[in-house]
Coordinates of C-alpha atoms and ligand atoms in Angstrom, one line a residue:
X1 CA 8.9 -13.8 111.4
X2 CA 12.4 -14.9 110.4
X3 CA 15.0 -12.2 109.4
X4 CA 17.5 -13.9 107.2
X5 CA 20.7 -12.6 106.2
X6 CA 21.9 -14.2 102.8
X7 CA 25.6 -13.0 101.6
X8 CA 25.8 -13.1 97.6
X9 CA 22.5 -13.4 96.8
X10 CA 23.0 -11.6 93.1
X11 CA 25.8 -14.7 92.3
X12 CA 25.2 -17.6 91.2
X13 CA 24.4 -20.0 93.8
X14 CA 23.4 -17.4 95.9
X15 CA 20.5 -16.1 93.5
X16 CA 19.1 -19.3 93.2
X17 CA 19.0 -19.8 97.1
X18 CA 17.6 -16.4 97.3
X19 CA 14.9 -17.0 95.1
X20 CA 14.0 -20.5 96.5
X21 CA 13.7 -19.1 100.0
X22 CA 11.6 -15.4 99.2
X23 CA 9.0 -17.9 97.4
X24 CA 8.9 -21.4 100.1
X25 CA 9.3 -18.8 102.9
X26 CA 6.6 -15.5 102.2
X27 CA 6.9 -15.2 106.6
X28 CA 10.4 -14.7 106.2
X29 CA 12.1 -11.5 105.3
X30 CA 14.8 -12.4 103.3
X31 CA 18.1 -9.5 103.0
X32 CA 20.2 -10.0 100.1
X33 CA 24.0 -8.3 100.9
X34 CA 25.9 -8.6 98.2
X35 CA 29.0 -5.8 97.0
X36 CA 28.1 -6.6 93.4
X37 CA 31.3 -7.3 92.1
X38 CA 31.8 -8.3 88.3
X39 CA 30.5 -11.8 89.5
X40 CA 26.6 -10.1 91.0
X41 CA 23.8 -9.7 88.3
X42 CA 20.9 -8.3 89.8
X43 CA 19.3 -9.5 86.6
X44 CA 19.4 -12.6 87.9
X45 CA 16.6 -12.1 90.5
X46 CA 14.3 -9.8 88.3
X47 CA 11.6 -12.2 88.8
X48 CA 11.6 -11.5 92.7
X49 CA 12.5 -8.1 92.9
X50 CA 9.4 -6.8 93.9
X51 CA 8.1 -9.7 96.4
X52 CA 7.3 -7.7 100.0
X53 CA 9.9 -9.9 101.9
X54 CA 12.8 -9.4 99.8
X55 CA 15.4 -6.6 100.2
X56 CA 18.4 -6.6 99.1
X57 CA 21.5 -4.0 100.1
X58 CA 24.3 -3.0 98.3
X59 CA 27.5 -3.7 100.3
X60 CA 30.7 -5.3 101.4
X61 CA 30.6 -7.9 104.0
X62 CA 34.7 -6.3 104.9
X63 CA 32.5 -3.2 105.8
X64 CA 33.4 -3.1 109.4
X65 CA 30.7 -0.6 110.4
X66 CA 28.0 -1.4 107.7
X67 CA 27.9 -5.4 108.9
X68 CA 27.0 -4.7 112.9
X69 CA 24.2 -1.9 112.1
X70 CA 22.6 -4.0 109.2
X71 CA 22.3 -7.1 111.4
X72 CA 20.8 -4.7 114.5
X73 CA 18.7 -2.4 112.1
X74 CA 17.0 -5.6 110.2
X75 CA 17.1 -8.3 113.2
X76 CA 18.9 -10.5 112.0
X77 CA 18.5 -13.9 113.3
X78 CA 20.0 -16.1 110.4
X79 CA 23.0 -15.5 108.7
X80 CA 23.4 -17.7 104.8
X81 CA 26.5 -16.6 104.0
X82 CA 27.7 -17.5 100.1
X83 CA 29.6 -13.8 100.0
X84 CA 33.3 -15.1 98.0
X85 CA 35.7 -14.4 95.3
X86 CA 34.9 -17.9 93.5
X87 CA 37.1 -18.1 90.8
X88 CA 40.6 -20.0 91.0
X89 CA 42.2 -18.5 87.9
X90 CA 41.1 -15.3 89.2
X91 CA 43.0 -16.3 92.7
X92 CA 46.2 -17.3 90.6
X93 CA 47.0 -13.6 89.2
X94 CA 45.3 -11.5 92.4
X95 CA 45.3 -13.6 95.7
X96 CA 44.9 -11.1 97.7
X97 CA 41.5 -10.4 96.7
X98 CA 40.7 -13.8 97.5
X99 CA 42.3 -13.6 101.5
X100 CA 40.4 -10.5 102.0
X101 CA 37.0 -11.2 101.1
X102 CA 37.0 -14.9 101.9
X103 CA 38.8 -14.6 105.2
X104 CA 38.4 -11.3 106.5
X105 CA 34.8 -10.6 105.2
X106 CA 33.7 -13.7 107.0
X107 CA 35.8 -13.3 109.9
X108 CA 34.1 -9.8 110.3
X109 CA 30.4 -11.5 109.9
X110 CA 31.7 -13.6 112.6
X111 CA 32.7 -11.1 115.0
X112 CA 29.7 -8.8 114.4
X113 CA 27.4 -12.0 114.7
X114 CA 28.8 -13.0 117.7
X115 CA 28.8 -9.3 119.3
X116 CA 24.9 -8.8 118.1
X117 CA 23.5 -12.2 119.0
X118 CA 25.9 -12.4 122.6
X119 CA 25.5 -9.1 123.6
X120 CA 24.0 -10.4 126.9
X121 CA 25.7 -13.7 127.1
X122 CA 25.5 -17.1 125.2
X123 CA 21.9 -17.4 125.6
X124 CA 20.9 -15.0 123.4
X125 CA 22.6 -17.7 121.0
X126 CA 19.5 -19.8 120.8
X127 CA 17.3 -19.7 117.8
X128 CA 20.5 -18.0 115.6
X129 CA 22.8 -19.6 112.9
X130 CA 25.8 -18.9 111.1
X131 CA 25.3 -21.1 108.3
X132 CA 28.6 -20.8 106.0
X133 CA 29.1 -22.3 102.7
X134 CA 31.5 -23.8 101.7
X135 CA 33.7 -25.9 98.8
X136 CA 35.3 -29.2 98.4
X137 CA 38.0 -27.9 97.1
X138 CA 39.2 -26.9 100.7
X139 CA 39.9 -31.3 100.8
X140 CA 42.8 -31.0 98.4
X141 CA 43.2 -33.7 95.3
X142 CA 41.9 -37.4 95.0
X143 CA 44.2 -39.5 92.5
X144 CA 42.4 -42.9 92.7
X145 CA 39.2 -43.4 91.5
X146 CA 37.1 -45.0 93.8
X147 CA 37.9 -42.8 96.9
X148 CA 35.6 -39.7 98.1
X149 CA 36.1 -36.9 100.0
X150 CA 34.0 -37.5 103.8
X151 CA 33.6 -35.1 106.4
X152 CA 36.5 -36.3 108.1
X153 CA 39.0 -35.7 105.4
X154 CA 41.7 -33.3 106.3
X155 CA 41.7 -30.2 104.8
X156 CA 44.5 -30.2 102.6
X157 CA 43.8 -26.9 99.6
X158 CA 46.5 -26.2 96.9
X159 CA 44.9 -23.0 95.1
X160 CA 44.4 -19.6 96.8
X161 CA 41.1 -19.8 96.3
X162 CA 40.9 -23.2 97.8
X163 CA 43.2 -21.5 101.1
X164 CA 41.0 -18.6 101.7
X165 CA 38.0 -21.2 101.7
X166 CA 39.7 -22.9 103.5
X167 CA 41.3 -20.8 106.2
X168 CA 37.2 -19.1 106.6
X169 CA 36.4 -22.3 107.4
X170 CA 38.6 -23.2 110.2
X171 CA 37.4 -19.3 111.4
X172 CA 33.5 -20.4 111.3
X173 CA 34.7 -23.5 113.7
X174 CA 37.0 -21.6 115.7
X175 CA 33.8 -19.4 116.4
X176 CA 31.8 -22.2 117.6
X177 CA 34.3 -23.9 119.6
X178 CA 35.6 -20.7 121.3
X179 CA 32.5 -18.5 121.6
X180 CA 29.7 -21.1 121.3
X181 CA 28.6 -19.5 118.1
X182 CA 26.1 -21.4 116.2
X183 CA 27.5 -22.5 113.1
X184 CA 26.9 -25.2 110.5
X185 CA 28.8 -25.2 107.2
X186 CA 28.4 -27.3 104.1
X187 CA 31.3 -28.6 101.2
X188 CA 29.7 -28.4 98.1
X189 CA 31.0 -29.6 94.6
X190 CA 31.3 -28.1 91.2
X191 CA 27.4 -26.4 90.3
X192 CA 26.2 -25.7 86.9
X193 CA 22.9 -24.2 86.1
X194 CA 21.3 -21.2 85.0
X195 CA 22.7 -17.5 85.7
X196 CA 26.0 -18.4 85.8
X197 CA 29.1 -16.4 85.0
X198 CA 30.4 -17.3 82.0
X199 CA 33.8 -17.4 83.0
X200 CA 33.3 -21.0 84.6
X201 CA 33.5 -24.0 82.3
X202 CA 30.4 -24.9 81.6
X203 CA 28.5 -21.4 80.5
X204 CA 31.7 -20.3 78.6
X205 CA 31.8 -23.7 76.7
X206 CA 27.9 -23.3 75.6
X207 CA 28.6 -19.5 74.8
X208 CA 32.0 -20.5 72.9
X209 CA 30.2 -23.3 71.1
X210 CA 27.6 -21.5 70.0
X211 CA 29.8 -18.9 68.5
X212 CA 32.3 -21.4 67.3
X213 CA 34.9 -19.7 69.2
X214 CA 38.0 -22.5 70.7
X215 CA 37.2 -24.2 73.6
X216 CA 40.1 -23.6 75.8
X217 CA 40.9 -27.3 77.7
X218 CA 43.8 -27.3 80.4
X219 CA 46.2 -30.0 79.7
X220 CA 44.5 -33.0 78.4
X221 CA 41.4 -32.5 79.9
X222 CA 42.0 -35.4 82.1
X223 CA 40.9 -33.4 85.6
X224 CA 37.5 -34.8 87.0
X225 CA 34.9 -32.6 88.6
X226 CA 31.6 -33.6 90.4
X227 CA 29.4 -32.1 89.2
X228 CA 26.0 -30.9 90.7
X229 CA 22.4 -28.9 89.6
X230 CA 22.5 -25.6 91.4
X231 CA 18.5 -25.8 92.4
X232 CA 20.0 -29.2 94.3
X233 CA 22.4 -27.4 95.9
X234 CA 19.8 -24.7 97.0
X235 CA 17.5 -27.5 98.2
X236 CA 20.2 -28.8 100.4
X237 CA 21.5 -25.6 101.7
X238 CA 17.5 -24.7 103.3
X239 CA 17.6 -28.7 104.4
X240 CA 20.3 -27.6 106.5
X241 CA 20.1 -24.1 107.5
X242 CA 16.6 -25.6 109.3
X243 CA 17.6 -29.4 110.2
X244 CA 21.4 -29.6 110.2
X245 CA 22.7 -30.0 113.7
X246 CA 24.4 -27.1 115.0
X247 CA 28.3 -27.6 115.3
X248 CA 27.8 -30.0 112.2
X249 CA 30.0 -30.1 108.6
X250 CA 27.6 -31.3 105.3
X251 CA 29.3 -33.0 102.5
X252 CA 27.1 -32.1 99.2
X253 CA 27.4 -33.3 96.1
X254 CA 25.6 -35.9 93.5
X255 CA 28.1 -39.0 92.8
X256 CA 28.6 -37.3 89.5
X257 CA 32.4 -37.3 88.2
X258 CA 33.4 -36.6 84.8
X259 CA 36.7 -35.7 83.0
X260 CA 36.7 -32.1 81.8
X261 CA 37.3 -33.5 78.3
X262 CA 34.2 -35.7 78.7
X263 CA 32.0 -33.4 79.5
X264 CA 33.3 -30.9 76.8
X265 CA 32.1 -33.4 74.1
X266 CA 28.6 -34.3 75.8
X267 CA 28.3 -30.4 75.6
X268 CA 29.4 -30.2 72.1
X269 CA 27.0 -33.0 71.1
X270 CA 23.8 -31.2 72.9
X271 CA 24.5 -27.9 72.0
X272 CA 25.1 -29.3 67.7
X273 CA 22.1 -31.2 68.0
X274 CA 19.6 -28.3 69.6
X275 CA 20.9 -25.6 67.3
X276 CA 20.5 -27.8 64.4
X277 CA 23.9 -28.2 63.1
X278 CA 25.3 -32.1 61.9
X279 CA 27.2 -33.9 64.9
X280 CA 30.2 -33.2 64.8
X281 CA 30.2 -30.0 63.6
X282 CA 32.2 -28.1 66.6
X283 CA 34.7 -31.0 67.8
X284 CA 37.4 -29.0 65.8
X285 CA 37.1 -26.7 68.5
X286 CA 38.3 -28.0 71.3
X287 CA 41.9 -26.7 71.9
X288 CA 44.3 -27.8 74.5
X289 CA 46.2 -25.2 76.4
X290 CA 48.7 -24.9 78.7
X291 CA 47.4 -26.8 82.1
X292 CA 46.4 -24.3 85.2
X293 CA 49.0 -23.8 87.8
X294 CA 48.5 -26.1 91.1
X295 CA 45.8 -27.8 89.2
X296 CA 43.7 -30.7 91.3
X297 CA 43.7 -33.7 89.3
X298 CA 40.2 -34.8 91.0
X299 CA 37.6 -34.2 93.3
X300 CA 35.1 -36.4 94.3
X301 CA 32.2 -35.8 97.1
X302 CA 30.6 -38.3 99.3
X303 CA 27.2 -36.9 100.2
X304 CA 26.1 -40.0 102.2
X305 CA 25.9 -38.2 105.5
X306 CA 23.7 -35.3 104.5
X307 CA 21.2 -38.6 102.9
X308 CA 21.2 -40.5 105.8
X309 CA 20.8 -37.5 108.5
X310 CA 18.5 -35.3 106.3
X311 CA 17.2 -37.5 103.7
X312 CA 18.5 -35.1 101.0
X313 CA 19.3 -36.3 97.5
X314 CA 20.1 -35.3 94.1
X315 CA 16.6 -34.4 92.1
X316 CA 18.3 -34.5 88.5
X317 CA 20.2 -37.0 86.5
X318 CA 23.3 -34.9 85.3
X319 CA 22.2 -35.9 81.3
X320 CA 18.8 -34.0 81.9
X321 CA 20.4 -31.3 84.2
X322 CA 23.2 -30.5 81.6
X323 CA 20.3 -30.6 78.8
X324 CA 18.1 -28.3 80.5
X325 CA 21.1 -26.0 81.7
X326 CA 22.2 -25.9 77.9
X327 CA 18.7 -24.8 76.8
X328 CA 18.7 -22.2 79.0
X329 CA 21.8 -20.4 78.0
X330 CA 20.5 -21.4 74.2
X331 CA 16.8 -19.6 75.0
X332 CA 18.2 -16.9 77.3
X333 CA 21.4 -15.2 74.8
X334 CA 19.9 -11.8 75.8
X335 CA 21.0 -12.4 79.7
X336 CA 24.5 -13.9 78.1
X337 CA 25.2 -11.0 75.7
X338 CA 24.5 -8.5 78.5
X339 CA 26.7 -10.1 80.7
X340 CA 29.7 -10.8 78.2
X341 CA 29.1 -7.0 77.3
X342 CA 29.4 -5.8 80.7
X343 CA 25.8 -4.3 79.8
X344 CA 24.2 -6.1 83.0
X345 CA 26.2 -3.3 85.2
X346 CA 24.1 -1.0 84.5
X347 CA 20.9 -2.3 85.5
X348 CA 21.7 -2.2 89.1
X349 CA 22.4 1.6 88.9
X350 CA 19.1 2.1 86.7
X351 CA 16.8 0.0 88.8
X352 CA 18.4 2.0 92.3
X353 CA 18.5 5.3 90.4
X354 CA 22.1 5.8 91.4
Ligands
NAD401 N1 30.2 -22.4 92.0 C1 30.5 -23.5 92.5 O1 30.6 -24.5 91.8 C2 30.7 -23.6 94.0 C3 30.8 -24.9 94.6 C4 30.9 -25.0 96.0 C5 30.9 -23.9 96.8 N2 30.8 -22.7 96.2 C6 30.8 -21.5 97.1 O2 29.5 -21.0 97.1 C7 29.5 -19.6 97.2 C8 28.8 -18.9 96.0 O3 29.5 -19.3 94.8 P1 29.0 -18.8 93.4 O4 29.6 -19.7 92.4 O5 27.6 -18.4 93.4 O6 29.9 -17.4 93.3 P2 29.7 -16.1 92.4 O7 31.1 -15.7 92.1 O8 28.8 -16.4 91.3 O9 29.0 -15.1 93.3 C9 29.6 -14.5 94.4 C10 28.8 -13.3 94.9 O10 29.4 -12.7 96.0 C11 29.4 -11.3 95.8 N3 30.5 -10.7 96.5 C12 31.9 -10.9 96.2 N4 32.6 -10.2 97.1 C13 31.8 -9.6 98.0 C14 31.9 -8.8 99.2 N5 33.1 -8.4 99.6 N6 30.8 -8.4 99.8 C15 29.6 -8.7 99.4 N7 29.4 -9.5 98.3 C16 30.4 -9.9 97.6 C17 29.5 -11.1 94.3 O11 29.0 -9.8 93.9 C18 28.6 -12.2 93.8 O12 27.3 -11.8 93.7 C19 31.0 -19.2 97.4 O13 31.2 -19.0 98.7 C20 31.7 -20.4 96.8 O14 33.0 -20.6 97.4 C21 30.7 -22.5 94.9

């Protein structure tokens, strides 16, 4: 039996992993942390909620006293750990938010991994792994097409959110190299999928489209993102968490780049055509605003490592993985109302009676 720790399993990314590994992985138990800020929807796991290894705890991974007794109480052997403010605008107005969980909520995992796992030395090490996840934003901005961030690029991040990323990072190596930790991290590019917070381009678009409300686009839409399916991203994450070399750093991402404005009228075609309405019909929505402070002109993943080591690649063409994504918001307005309400709040407290 397997006790794994996964940090931000009610998120995005993080539900999907937690729902990939509760059903591949019925001998594991899997423990969902997660604070549930605005950004957790236990909603999102509803389908798994009652499966006999799955628990999930409502906390802070800053909770200096909460973090050592849930790892000793549950036996912790594994530690996924996906627990971040994720949003860059939000790191423009409020920073601080962003140092404090991404830098000293994983620097306290560390320490209270290290201290459970090492309590009588580095060999109780073996079998354990600090798997930490990670973004390629931490690489900075490309400006030529044609050249990818590897695992070797520096580090080089120009929003706060890309910093604290960042500055965890260079914690979870420090922890290796120092205490002998096991780690293993992974750089992942922009997701889209189901269950996310519509707050991120894609799921506000569909929302916005579908309500013919403007389609904020910063600047002239000219940034390019590389995009990926979350269920990859989940697929590559339990790739490496059991066959990623200890000590190691995993490039993700699908070879995927498009201009925001690009994509914006790819989405505008798919979501005209499957609610019906002439093409065309929303282009007048698209609104160009003022461009976002410190704004990366483009990222740009090379994944070729975590192919030729682990033989992982992307399962979706981004033309079927955008269509299906934009179906699911389309057949699932219920989940989107209740989030853009705030009415998804409340299930947590009604399903946990508190
Ligand atoms: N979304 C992307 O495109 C993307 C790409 C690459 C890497 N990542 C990384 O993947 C991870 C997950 O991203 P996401 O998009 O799912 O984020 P998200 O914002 O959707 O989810 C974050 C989750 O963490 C929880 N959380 C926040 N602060 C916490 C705290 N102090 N203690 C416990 N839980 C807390 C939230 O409640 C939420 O459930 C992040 O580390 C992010 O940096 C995201």
């Amino acid at each position: 039996m397997k006790n794994i720790l996964i940090t931000g399993g009610a998120g995005f990314i993080g539900s999907h992993l937690v729902r990939l590994m509760v059903t591949k992985y019925p001998h594991y138990n899997i423990i969902n942390l997660d604070k549930l800020t605005y950004a957790g929807n236990l909603e999102n796991l509803k389908d798994i909620e009652g499966r006999p290894n799955y628990t999930f705890i409502k906390g802070d991974i800053c909770d200096i006293d909460l973090i050592p007794q849930l790892l000793r109480d549950k036996n912790i052997d594994g530690i996924i750990h996906l627990a971040a403010e994720s949003h860059v605008d939000r790191s423009i107005k409020d920073p601080f938010a962003f140092a404090n969980t991404n830098v000293i909520g994983t620097l306290n995992l560390l320490q209270a991994a290290k201290n459970y796992w090492g309590e009588f030395g580095r060999e109780g090490f073996e079998g354990k792994l600090f798997y930490h996840v990670s973004t390629d934003e931490v690489y900075g901005s490309l400006e030529q097409e044609g050249t990818f961030f590897t695992e070797e690029t520096k580090y080089d991040p120009h929003s706060p959110y890309s910093a604290s990323k960042a500055a965890s990072d260079h914690f979870v190596r420090a922890f290796h190299d120092t205490y002998g930790l096991p780690v293993v991290i992974s750089n992942c590019s922009n997701n889209y999928g189901s269950f996310q917070f519509p707050e991120k381009l894609i799921p506000l678009f569909i929302n916005n489209i579908c309500n013919n409300k403007p389609l904020p686009v910063y600047g002239k839409g000219e940034n390019v993102r590389d995009w990926l399916y979350v269920e990859d991203h989940a697929v590559a994450i339990d790739l490496i968490f059991h066959k990623g070399k200890t000590g190691d750093t995993y490039n993700i991402g699908g070879f995927n780049e498009w201009r925001n404005i690009d994509l914006i009228k790819v989405m505008i075609k798919t979501v005209d055509r499957l609610l019906g309405r002439p093409p065309g019909s929303s282009d007048s929505l698209i609104t160009y605003v003022t461009d976002r402070a410190g704004h990366d002109l483009r990222y740009a993943i090379d994944s070729t490592k975590l192919n030729r080591e682990l033989g992982w690649s992307p399962s979706l063409q981004f033309e079927e993985g955008l269509e299906k994504t934009v179906r699911w918001y389309l057949d699932n307005r219920e989940w989107m109302e209740r989030v853009t309400s705030g009415d998804y709040q409340a299930y947590y407290k009604q399903m946990y009676n508190r």
